PDB file of C-alpha atoms in Angstrom:
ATOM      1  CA  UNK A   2     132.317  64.565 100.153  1.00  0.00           C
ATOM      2  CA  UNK A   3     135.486  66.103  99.279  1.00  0.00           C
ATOM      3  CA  UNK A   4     137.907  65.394 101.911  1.00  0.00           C
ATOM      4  CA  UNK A   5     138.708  69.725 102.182  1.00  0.00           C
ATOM      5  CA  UNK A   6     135.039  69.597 103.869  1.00  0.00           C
ATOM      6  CA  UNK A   7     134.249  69.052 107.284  1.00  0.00           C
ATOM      7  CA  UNK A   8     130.422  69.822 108.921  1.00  0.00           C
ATOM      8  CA  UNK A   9     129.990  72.116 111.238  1.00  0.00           C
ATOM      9  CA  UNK A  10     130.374  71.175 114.529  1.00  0.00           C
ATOM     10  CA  UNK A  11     128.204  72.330 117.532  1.00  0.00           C
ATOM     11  CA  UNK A  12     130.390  74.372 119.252  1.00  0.00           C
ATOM     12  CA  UNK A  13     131.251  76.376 115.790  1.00  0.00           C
ATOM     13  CA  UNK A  14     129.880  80.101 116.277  1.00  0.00           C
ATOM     14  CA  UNK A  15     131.072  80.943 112.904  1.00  0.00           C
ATOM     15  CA  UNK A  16     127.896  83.004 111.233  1.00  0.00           C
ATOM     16  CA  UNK A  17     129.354  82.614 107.829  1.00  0.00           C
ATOM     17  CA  UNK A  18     129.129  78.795 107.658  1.00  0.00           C
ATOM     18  CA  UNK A  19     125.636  78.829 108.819  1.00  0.00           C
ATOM     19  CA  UNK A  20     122.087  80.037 106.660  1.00  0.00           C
ATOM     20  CA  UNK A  21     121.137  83.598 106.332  1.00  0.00           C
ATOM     21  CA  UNK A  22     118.230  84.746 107.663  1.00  0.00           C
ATOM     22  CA  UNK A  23     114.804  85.271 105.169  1.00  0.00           C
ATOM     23  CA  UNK A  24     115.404  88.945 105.336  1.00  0.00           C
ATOM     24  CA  UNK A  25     119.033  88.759 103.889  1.00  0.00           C
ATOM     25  CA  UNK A  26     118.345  85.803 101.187  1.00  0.00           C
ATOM     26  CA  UNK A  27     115.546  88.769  99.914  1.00  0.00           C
ATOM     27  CA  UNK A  28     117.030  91.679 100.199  1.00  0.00           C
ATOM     28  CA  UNK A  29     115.202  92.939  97.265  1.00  0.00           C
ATOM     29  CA  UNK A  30     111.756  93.405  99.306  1.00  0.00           C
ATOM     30  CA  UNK A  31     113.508  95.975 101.396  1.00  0.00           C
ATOM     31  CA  UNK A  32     114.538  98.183  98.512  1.00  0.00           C
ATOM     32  CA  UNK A  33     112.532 100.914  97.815  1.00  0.00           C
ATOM     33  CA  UNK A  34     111.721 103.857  95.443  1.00  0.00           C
ATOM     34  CA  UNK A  35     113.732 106.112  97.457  1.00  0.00           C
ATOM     35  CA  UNK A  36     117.149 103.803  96.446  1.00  0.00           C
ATOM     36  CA  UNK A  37     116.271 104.066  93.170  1.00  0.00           C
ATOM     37  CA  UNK A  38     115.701 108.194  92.739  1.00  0.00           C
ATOM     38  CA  UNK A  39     118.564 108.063  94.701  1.00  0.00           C
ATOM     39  CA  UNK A  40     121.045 106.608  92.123  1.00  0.00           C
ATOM     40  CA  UNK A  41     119.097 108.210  89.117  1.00  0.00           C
ATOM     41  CA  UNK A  42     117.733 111.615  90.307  1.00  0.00           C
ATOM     42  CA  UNK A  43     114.384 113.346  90.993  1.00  0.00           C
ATOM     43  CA  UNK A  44     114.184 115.179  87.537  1.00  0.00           C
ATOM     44  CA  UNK A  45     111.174 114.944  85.907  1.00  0.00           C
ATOM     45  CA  UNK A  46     109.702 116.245  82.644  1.00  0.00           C
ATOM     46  CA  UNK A  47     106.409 117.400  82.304  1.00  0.00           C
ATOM     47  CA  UNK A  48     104.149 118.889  79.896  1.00  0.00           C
ATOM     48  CA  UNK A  49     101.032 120.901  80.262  1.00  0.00           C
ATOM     49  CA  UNK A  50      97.180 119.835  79.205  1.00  0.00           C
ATOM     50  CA  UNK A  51      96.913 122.810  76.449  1.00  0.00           C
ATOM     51  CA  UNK A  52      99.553 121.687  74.697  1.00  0.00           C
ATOM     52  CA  UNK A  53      99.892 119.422  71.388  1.00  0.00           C
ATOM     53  CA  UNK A  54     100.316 116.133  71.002  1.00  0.00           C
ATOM     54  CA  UNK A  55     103.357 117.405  68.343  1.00  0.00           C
ATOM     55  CA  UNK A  56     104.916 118.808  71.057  1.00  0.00           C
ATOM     56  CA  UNK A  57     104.641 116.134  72.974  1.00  0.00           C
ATOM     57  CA  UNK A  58     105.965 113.853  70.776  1.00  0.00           C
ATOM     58  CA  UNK A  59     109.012 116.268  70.054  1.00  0.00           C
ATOM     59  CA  UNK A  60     109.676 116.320  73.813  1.00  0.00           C
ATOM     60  CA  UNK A  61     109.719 111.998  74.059  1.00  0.00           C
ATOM     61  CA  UNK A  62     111.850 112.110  70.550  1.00  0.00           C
ATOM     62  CA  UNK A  63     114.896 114.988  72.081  1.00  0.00           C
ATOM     63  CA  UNK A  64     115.265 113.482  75.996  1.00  0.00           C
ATOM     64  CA  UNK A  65     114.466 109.897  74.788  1.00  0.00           C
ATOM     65  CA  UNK A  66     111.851 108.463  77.335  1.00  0.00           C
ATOM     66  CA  UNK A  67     108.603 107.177  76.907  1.00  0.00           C
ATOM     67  CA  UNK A  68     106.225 109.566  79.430  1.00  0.00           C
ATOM     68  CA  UNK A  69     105.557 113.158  80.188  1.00  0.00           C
ATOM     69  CA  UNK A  70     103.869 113.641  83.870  1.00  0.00           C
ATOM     70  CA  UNK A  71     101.185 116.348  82.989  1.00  0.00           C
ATOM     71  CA  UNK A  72     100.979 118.940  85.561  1.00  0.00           C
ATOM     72  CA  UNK A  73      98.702 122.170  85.863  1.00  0.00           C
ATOM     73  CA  UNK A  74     100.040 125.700  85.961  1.00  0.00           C
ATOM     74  CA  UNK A  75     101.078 124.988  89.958  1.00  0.00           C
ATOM     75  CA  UNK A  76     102.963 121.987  89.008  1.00  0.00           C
ATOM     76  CA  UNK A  77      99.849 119.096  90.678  1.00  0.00           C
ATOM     77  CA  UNK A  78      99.822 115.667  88.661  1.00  0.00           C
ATOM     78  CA  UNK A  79      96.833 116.033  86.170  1.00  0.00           C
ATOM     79  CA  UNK A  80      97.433 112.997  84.256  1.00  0.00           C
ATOM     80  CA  UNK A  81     100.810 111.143  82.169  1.00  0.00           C
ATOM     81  CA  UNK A  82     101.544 110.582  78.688  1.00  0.00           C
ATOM     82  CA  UNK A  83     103.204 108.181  77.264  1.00  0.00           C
ATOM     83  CA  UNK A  84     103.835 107.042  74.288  1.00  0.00           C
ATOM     84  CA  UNK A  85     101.319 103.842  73.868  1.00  0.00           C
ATOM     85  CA  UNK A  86      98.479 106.850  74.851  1.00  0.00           C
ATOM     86  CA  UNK A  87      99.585 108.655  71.336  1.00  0.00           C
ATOM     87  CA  UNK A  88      99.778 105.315  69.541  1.00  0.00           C
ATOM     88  CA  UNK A  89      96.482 104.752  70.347  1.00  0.00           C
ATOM     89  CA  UNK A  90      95.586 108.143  69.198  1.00  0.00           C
ATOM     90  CA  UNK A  91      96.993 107.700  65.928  1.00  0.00           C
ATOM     91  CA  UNK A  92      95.797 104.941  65.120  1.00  0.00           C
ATOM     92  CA  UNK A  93      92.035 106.244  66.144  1.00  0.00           C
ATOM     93  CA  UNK A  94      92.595 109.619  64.212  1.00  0.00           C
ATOM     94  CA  UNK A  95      95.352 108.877  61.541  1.00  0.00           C
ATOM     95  CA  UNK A  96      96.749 112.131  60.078  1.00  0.00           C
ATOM     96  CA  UNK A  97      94.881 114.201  62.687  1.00  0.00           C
ATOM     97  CA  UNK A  98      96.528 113.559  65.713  1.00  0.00           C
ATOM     98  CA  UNK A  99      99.354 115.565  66.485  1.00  0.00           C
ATOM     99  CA  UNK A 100      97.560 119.056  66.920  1.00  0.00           C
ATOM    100  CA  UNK A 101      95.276 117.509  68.936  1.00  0.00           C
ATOM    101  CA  UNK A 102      95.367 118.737  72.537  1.00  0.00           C
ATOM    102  CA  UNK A 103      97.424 116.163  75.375  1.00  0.00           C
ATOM    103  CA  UNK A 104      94.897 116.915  77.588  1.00  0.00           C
ATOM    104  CA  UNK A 105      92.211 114.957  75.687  1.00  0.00           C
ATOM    105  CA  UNK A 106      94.499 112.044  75.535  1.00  0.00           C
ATOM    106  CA  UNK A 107      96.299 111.638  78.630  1.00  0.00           C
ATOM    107  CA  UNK A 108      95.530 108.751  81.010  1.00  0.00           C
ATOM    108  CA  UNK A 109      93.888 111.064  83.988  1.00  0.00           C
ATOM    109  CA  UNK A 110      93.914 108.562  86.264  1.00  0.00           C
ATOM    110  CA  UNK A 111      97.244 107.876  87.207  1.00  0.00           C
ATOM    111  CA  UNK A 112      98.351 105.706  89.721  1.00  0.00           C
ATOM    112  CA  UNK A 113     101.595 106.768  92.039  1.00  0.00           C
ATOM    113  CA  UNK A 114     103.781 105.407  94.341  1.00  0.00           C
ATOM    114  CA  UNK A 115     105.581 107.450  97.626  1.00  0.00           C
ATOM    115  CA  UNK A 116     109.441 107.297  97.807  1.00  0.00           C
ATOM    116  CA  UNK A 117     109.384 104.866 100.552  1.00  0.00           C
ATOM    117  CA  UNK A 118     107.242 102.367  98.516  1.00  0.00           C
ATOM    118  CA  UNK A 119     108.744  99.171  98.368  1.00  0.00           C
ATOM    119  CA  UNK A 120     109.925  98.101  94.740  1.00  0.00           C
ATOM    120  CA  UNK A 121     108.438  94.800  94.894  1.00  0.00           C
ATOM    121  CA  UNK A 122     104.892  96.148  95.470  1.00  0.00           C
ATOM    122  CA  UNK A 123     105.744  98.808  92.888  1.00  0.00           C
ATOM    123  CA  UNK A 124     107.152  96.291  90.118  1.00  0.00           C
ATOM    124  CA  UNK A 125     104.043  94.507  90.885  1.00  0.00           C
ATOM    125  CA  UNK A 126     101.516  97.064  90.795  1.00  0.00           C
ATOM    126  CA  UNK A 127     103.441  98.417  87.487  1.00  0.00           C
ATOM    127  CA  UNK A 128     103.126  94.515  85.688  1.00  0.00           C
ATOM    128  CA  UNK A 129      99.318  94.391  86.964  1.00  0.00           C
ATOM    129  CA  UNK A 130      98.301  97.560  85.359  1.00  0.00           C
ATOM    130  CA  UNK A 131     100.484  96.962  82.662  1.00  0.00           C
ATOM    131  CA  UNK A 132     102.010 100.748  82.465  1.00  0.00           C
ATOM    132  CA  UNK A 133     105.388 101.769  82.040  1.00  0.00           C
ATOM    133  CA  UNK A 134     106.391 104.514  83.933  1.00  0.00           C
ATOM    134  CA  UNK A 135     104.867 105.633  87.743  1.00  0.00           C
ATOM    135  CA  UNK A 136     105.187 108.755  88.907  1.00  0.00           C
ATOM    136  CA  UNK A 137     106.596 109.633  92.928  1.00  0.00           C
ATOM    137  CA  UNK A 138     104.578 111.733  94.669  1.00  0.00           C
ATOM    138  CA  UNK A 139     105.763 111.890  98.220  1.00  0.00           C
ATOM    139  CA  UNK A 140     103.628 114.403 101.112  1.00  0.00           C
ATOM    140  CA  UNK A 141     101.698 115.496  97.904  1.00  0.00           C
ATOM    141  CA  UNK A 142     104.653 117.079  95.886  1.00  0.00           C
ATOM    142  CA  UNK A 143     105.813 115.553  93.034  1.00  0.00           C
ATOM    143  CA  UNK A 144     109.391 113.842  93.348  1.00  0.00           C
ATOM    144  CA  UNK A 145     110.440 111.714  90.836  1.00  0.00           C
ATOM    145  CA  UNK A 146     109.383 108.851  88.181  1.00  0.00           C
ATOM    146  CA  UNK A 147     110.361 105.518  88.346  1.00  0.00           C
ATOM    147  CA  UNK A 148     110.400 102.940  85.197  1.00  0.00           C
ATOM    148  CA  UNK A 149     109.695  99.220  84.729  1.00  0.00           C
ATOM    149  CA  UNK A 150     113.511  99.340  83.423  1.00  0.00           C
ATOM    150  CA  UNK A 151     114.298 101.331  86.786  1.00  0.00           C
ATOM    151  CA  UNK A 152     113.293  98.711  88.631  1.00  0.00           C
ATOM    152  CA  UNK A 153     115.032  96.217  87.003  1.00  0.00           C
ATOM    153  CA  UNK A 154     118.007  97.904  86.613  1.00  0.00           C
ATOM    154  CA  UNK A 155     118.617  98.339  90.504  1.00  0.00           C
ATOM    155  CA  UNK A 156     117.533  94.616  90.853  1.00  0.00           C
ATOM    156  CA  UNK A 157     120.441  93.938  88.350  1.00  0.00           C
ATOM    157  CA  UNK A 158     122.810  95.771  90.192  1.00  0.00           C
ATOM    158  CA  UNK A 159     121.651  94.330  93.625  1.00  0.00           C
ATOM    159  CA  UNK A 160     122.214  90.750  92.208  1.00  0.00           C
ATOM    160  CA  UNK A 161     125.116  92.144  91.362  1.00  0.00           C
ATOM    161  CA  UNK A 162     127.090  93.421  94.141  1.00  0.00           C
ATOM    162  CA  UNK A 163     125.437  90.019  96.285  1.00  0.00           C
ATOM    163  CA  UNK A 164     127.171  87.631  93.790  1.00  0.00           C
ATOM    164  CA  UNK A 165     130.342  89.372  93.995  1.00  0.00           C
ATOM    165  CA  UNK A 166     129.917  89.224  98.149  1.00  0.00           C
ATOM    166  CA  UNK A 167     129.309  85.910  98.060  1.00  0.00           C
ATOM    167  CA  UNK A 168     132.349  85.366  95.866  1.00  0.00           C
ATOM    168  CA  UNK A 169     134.704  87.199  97.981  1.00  0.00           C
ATOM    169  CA  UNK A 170     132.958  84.824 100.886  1.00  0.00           C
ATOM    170  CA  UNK A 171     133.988  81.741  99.280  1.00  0.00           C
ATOM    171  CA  UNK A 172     137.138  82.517  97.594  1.00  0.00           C
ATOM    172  CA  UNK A 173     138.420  85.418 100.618  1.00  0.00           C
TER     173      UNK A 173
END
């Protein structure tokens, strides 16, 4: 032991010195969706059923994601497009795909998450089902989409901010 070290002693009611609860050490379960629309916003583009898969496409190209939520004229979730669903497309019906409707493509059954979902359950659910992007739906309004690389990002940041807490802790 180096001789700067010296156990704790009983009497010691210093919290730092001792171990963190389970809760702390995984802070990450308590995280939810809501965190992350927080730091990245509700927006969400959509595109309707009638429309073409060209216009689709033009729609992932110009904001640069990789999913449209597809809503009817009163704005419900009827399905979500993404780009592996026009892939799939194209490679079923090469040079015929992009007038074809994004209705008769879109995955219909789409699986959501509520903004108080945790992110753990919603990473896993997401790596399960092996999809992309997961729309919010929270008291059955639409609120926001959260991505694989959301999810990651805020973990990124959380492991973040605790290493440079627990560097101020040692060195402070």
């Amino acid at each position: 032991m180096p001789s700067s070290y010296q156990s704790p002693m009983r009497q010691d009611q210093d919290a730092a010195a001792g171990s963190k609860s389970q809760t702390v050490n995984v802070s990450d379960q308590n995280a939810t969706v809501a965190d992350v629309l927080a730091g990245k916003g509700g927006e969400v583009f959509s595109i309707k059923p009638n429309e073409t898969l060209g216009t689709a496409v033009q729609e992932l190209r110009d904001r640069r994601i990789g999913a449209l939520v597809v809503t009817d004229d009163a704005g419900a979730l009827v399905g979500i497009l993404s780009e592996r669903d026009i892939v799939r497309k194209l490679a079923d019906t090469p040079g015929q795909t992009l007038p074809q409707q994004v209705g008769d493509v879109m995955t219909k059954d789409v699986q959501t998450c509520g903004s108080s979902a945790p992110l753990v359950g919603v990473l896993k659910q997401m790596t399960e089902g092996r999809f992309r992007h997961m729309p919010v739906v929270t008291d059955g309004q639409l609120v926001g989409m959260v991505t694989i690389g959301d999810v990651i990002q805020h973990r990124l940041t959380q492991l973040e901010h605790e290493a440079l807490h627990l560097k101020q802790l040692i060195i402070g």
